[in-house]
PDB file of C-alpha atoms and ligand atoms in Angstrom:
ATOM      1  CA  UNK A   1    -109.796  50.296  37.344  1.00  0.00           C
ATOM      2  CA  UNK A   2    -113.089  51.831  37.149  1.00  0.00           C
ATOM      3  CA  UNK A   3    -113.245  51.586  33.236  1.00  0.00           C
ATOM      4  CA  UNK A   4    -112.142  55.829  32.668  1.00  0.00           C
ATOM      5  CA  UNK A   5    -108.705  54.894  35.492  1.00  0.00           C
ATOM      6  CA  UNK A   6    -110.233  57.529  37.401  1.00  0.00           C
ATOM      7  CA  UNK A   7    -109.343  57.049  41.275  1.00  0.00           C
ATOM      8  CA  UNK A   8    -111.486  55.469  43.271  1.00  0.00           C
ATOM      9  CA  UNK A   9    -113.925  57.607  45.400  1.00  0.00           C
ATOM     10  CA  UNK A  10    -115.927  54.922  46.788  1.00  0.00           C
ATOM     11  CA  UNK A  11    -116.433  50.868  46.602  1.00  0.00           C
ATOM     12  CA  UNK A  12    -119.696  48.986  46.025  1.00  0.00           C
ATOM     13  CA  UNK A  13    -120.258  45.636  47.528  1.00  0.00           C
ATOM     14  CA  UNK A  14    -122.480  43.608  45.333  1.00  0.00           C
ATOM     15  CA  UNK A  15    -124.539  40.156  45.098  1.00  0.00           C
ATOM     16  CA  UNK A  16    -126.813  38.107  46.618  1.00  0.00           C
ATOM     17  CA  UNK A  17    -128.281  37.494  50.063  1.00  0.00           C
ATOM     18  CA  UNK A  18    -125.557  35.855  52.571  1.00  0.00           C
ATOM     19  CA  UNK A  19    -122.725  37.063  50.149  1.00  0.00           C
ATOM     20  CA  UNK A  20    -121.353  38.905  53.551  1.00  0.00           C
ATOM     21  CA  UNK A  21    -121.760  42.543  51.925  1.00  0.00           C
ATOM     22  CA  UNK A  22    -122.459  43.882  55.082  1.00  0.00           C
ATOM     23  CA  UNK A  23    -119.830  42.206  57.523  1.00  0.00           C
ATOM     24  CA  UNK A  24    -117.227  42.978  54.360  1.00  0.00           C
ATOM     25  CA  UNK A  25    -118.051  46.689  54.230  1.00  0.00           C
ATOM     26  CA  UNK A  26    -117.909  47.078  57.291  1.00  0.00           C
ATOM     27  CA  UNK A  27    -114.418  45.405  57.540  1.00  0.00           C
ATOM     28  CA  UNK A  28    -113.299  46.787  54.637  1.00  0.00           C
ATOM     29  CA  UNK A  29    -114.346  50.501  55.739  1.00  0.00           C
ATOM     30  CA  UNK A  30    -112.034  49.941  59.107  1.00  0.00           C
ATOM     31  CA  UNK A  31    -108.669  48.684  56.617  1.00  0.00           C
ATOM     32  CA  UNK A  32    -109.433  51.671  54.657  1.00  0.00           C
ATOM     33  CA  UNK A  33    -110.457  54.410  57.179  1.00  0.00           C
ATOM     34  CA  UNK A  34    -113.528  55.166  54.547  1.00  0.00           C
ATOM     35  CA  UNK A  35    -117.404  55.286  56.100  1.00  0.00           C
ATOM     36  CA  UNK A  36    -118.973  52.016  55.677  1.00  0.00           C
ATOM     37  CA  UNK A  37    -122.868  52.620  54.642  1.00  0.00           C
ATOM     38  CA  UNK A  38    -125.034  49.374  54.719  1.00  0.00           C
ATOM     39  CA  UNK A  39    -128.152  51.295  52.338  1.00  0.00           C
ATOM     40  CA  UNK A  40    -131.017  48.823  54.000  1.00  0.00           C
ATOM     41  CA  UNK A  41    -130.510  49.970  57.368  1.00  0.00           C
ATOM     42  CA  UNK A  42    -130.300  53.724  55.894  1.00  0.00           C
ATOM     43  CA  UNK A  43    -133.859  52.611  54.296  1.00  0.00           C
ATOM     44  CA  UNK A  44    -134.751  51.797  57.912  1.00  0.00           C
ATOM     45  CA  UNK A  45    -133.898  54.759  59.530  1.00  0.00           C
ATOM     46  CA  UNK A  46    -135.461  57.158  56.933  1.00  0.00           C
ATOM     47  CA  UNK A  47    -138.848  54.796  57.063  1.00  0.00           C
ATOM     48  CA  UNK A  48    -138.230  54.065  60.687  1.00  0.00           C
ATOM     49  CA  UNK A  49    -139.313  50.615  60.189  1.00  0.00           C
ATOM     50  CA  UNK A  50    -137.359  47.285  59.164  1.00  0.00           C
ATOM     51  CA  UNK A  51    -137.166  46.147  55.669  1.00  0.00           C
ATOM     52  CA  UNK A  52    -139.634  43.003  56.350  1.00  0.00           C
ATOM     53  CA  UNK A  53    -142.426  46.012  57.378  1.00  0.00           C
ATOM     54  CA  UNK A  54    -141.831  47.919  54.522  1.00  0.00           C
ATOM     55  CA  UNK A  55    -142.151  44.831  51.904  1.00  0.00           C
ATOM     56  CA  UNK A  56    -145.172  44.054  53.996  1.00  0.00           C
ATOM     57  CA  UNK A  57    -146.914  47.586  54.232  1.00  0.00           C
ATOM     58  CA  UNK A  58    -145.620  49.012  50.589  1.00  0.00           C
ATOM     59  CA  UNK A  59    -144.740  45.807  48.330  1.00  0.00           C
ATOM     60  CA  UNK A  60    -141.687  45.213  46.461  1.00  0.00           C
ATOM     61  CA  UNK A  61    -142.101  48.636  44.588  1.00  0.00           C
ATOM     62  CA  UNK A  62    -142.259  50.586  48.016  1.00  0.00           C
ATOM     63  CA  UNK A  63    -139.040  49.399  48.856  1.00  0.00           C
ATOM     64  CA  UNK A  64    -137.457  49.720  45.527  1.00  0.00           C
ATOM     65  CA  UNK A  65    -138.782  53.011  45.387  1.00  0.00           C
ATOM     66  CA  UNK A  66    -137.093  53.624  48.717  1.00  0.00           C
ATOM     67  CA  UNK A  67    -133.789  51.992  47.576  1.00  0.00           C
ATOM     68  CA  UNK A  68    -133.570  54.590  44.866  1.00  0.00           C
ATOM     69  CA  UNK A  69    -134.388  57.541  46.755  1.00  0.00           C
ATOM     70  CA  UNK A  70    -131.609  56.592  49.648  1.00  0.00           C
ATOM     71  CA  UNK A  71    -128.958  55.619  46.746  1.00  0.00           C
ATOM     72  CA  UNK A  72    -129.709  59.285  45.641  1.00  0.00           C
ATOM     73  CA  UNK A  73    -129.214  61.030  49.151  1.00  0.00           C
ATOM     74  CA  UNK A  74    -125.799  59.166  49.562  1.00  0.00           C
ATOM     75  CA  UNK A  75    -124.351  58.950  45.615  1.00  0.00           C
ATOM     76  CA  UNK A  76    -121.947  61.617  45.672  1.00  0.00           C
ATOM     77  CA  UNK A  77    -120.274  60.993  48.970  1.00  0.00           C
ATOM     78  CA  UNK A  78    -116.560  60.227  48.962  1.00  0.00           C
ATOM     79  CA  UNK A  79    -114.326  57.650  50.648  1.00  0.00           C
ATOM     80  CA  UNK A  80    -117.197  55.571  51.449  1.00  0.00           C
ATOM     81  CA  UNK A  81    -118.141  51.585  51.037  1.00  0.00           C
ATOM     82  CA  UNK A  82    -121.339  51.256  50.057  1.00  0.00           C
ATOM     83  CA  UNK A  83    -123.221  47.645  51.061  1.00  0.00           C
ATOM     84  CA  UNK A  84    -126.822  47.702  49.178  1.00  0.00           C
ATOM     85  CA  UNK A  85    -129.182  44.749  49.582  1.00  0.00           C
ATOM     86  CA  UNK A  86    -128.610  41.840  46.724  1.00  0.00           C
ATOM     87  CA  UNK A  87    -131.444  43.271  44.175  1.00  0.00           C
ATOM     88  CA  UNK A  88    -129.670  46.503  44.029  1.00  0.00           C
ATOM     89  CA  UNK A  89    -127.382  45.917  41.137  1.00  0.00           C
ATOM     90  CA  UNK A  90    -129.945  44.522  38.980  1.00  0.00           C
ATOM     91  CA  UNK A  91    -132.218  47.659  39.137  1.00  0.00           C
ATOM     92  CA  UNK A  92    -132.318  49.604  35.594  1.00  0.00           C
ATOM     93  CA  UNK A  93    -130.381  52.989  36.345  1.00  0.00           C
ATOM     94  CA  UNK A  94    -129.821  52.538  39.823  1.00  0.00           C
ATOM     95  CA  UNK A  95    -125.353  51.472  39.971  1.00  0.00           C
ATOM     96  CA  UNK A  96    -125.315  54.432  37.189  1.00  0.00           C
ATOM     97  CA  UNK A  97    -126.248  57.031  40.011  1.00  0.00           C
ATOM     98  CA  UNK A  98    -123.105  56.854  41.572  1.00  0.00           C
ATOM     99  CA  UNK A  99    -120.508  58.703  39.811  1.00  0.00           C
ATOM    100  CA  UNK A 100    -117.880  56.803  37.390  1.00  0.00           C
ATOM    101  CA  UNK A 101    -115.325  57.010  40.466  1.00  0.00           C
ATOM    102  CA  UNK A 102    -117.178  54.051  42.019  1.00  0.00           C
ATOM    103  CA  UNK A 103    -115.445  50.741  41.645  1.00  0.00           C
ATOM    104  CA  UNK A 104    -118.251  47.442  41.685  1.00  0.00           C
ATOM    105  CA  UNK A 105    -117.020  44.482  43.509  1.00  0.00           C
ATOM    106  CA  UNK A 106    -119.110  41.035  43.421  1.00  0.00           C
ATOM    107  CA  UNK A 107    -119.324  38.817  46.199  1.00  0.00           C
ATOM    108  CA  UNK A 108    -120.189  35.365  44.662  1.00  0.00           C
ATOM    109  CA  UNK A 109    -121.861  33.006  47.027  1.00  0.00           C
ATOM    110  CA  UNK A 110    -123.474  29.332  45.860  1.00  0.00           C
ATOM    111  CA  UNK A 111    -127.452  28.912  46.533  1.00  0.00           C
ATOM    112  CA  UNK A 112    -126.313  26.271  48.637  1.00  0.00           C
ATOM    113  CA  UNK A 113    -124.146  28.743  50.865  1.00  0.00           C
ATOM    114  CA  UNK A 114    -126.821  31.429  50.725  1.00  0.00           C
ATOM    115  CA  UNK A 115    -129.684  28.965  52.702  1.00  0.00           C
ATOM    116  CA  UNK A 116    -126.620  28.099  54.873  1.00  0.00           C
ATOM    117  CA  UNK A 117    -125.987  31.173  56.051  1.00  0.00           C
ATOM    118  CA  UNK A 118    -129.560  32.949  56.165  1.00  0.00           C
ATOM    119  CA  UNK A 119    -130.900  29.591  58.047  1.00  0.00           C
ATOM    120  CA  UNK A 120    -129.973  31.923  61.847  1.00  0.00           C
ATOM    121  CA  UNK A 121    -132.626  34.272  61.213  1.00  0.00           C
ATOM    122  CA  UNK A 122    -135.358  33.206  58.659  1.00  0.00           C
ATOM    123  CA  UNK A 123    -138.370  35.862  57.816  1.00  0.00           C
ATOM    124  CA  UNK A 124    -136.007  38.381  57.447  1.00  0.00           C
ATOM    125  CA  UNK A 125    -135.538  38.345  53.609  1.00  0.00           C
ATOM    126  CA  UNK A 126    -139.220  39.123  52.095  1.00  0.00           C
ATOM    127  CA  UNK A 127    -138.448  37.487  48.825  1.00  0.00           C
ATOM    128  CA  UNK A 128    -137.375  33.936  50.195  1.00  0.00           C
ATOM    129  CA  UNK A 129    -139.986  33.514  52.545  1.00  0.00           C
ATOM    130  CA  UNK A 130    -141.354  29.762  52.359  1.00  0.00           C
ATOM    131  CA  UNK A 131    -140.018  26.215  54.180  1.00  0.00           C
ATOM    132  CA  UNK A 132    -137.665  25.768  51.038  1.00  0.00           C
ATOM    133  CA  UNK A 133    -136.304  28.363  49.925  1.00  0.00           C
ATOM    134  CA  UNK A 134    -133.635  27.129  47.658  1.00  0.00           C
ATOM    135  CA  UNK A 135    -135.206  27.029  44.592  1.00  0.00           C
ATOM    136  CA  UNK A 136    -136.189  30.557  44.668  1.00  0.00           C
ATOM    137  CA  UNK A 137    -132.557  31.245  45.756  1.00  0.00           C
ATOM    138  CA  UNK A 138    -131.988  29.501  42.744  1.00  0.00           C
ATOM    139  CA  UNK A 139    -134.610  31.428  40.696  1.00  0.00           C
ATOM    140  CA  UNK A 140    -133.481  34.644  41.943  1.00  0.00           C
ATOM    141  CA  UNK A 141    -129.796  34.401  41.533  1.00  0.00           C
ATOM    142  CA  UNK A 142    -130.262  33.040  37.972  1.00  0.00           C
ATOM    143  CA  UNK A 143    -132.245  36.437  37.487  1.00  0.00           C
ATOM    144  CA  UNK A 144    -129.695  38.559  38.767  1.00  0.00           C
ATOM    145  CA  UNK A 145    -126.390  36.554  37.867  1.00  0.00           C
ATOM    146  CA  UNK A 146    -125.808  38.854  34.125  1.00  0.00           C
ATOM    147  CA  UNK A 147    -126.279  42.165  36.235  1.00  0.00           C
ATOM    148  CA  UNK A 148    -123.766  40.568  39.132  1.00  0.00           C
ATOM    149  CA  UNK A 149    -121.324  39.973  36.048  1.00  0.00           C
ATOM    150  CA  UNK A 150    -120.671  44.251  35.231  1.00  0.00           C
ATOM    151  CA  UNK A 151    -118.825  44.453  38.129  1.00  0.00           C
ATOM    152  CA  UNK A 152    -115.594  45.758  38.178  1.00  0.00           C
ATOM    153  CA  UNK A 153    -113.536  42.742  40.097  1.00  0.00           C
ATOM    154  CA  UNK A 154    -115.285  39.499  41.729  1.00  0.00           C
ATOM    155  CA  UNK A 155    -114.387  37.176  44.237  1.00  0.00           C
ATOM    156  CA  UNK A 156    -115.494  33.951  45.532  1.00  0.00           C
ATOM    157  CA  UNK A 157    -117.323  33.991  49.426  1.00  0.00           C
ATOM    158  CA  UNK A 158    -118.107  30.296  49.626  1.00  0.00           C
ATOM    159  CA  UNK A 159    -114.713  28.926  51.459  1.00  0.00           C
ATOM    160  CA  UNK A 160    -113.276  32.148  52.578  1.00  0.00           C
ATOM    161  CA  UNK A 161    -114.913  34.350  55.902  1.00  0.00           C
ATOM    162  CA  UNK A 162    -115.376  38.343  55.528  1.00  0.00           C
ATOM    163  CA  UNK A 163    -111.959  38.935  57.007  1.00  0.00           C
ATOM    164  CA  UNK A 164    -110.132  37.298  54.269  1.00  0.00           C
ATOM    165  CA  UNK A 165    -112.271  38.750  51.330  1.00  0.00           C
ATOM    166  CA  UNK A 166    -112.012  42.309  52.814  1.00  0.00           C
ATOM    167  CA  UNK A 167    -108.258  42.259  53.258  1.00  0.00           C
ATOM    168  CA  UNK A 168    -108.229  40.738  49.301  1.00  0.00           C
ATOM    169  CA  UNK A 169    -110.609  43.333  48.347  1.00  0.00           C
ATOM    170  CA  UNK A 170    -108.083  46.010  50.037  1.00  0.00           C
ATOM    171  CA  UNK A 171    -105.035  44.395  48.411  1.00  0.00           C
ATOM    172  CA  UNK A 172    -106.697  44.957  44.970  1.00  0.00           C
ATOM    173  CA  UNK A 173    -107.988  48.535  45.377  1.00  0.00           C
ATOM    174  CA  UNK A 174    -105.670  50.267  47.742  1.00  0.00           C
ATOM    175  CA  UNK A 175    -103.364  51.610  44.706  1.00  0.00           C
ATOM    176  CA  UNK A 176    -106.043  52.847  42.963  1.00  0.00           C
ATOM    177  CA  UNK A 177    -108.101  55.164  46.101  1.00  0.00           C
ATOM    178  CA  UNK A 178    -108.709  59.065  46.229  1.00  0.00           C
ATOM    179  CA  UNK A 179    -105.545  60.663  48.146  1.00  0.00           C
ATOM    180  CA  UNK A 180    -106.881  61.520  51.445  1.00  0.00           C
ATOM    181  CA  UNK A 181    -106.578  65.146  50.915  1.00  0.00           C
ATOM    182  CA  UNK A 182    -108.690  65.347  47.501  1.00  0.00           C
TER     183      UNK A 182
HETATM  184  C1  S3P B 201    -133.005  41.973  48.815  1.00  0.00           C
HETATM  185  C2  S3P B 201    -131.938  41.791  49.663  1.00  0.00           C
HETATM  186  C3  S3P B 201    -131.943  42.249  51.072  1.00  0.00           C
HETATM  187  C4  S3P B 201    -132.905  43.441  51.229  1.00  0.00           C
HETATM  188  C5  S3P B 201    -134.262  43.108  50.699  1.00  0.00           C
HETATM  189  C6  S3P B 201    -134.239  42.729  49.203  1.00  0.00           C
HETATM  190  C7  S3P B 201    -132.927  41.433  47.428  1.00  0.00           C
HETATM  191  O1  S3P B 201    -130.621  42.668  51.447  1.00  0.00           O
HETATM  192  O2  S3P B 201    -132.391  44.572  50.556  1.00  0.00           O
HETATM  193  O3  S3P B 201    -134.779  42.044  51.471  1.00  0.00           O
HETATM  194  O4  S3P B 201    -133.721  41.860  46.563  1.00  0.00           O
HETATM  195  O5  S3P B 201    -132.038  40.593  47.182  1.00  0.00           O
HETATM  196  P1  S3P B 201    -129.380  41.650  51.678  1.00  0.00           P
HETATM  197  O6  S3P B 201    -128.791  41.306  50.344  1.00  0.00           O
HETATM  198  O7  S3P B 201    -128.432  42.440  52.512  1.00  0.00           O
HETATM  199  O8  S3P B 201    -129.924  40.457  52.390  1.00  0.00           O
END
């Protein structure tokens, strides 16, 4: 399943903004008894700031820069779900840090769905700042959609909530895990 059959060490939520990475891993760690890591609130912790600070004090490259540095700390870890913001996929090099026993699972989500769900707390997310911000959802996601595409399995967010995509995610990967004691 992870393109060598090697077992799975750890899972890697992808896609955009509102996909429900974060409420997924952290479901999907509980099913699994694996450590759920959501890498933007690591960023936060290490640069004991929020994310919307660090876009705003360091630019875009400050908190790419970041991104990579906290992927690095955590790539080798075992039995863990890793939730990275949506731009982390498409970074050159940065999924090939984590070792070939990482399985990639997308988390498709319509622009539509994405301003749906982000509308609760708006300012938040740096790169959709603006009174409409569907067509740089649009914009954005078009970017990002060919890197979104590697990933190892995909599923559809729109019309199902994070309990249901967790437990599918679970029904697809729990043959293929680490044994606990390895
Ligand atoms: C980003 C997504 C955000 C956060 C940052 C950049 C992106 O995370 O990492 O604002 O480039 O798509 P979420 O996908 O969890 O909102």
């Amino acid at each position: 399943m992870t393109g060598g059959e090697r077992a799975i060490a750890r899972l890697v939520l992808v896609g955009f903004m509102g996909a429900g990475k974060s409420s997924v891993g952290r479901l999907l760690g509980d099913r699994l008894g694996w450590r759920h890591i959501d890498l933007d609130e690591e960023i936060e912790r290490e640069a004991e700031c929020a994310i919307h600070e660090i876009f705003a004090r360091e630019g875009e490259d400050g908190f790419r820069r970041r991104e990579r540095e906290a992927t690095r700390r955590i790539a080798h870890l075992p039995r863990v779900v890793l939730t990275p913001g949506g731009g982390w996929f498409a970074q050159p090099g940065l999924p090939a840090l984590l070792g070939r026993d990482t399985l990639s699972v997308w988390l498709q989500v319509s622009p539509e769905r994405v301003v749906h769900r982000l509308s609760d707390d708006p300012g938040l997310r740096p790169l959709l700042s603006g009174s409409d911000p569907l067509p740089s959802v649009r914009r954005l996601l078009e970017d990002r959609v060919a890197s979104y595409r590697q990933a190892d399995l995909k599923i559809d967010t729109d019309r199902r909530t994070p309990e249901e995509v967790s437990a599918w995610i679970e029904g697809r990967v729990r043959p293929h895990l680490i044994s606990d004691s390895s």
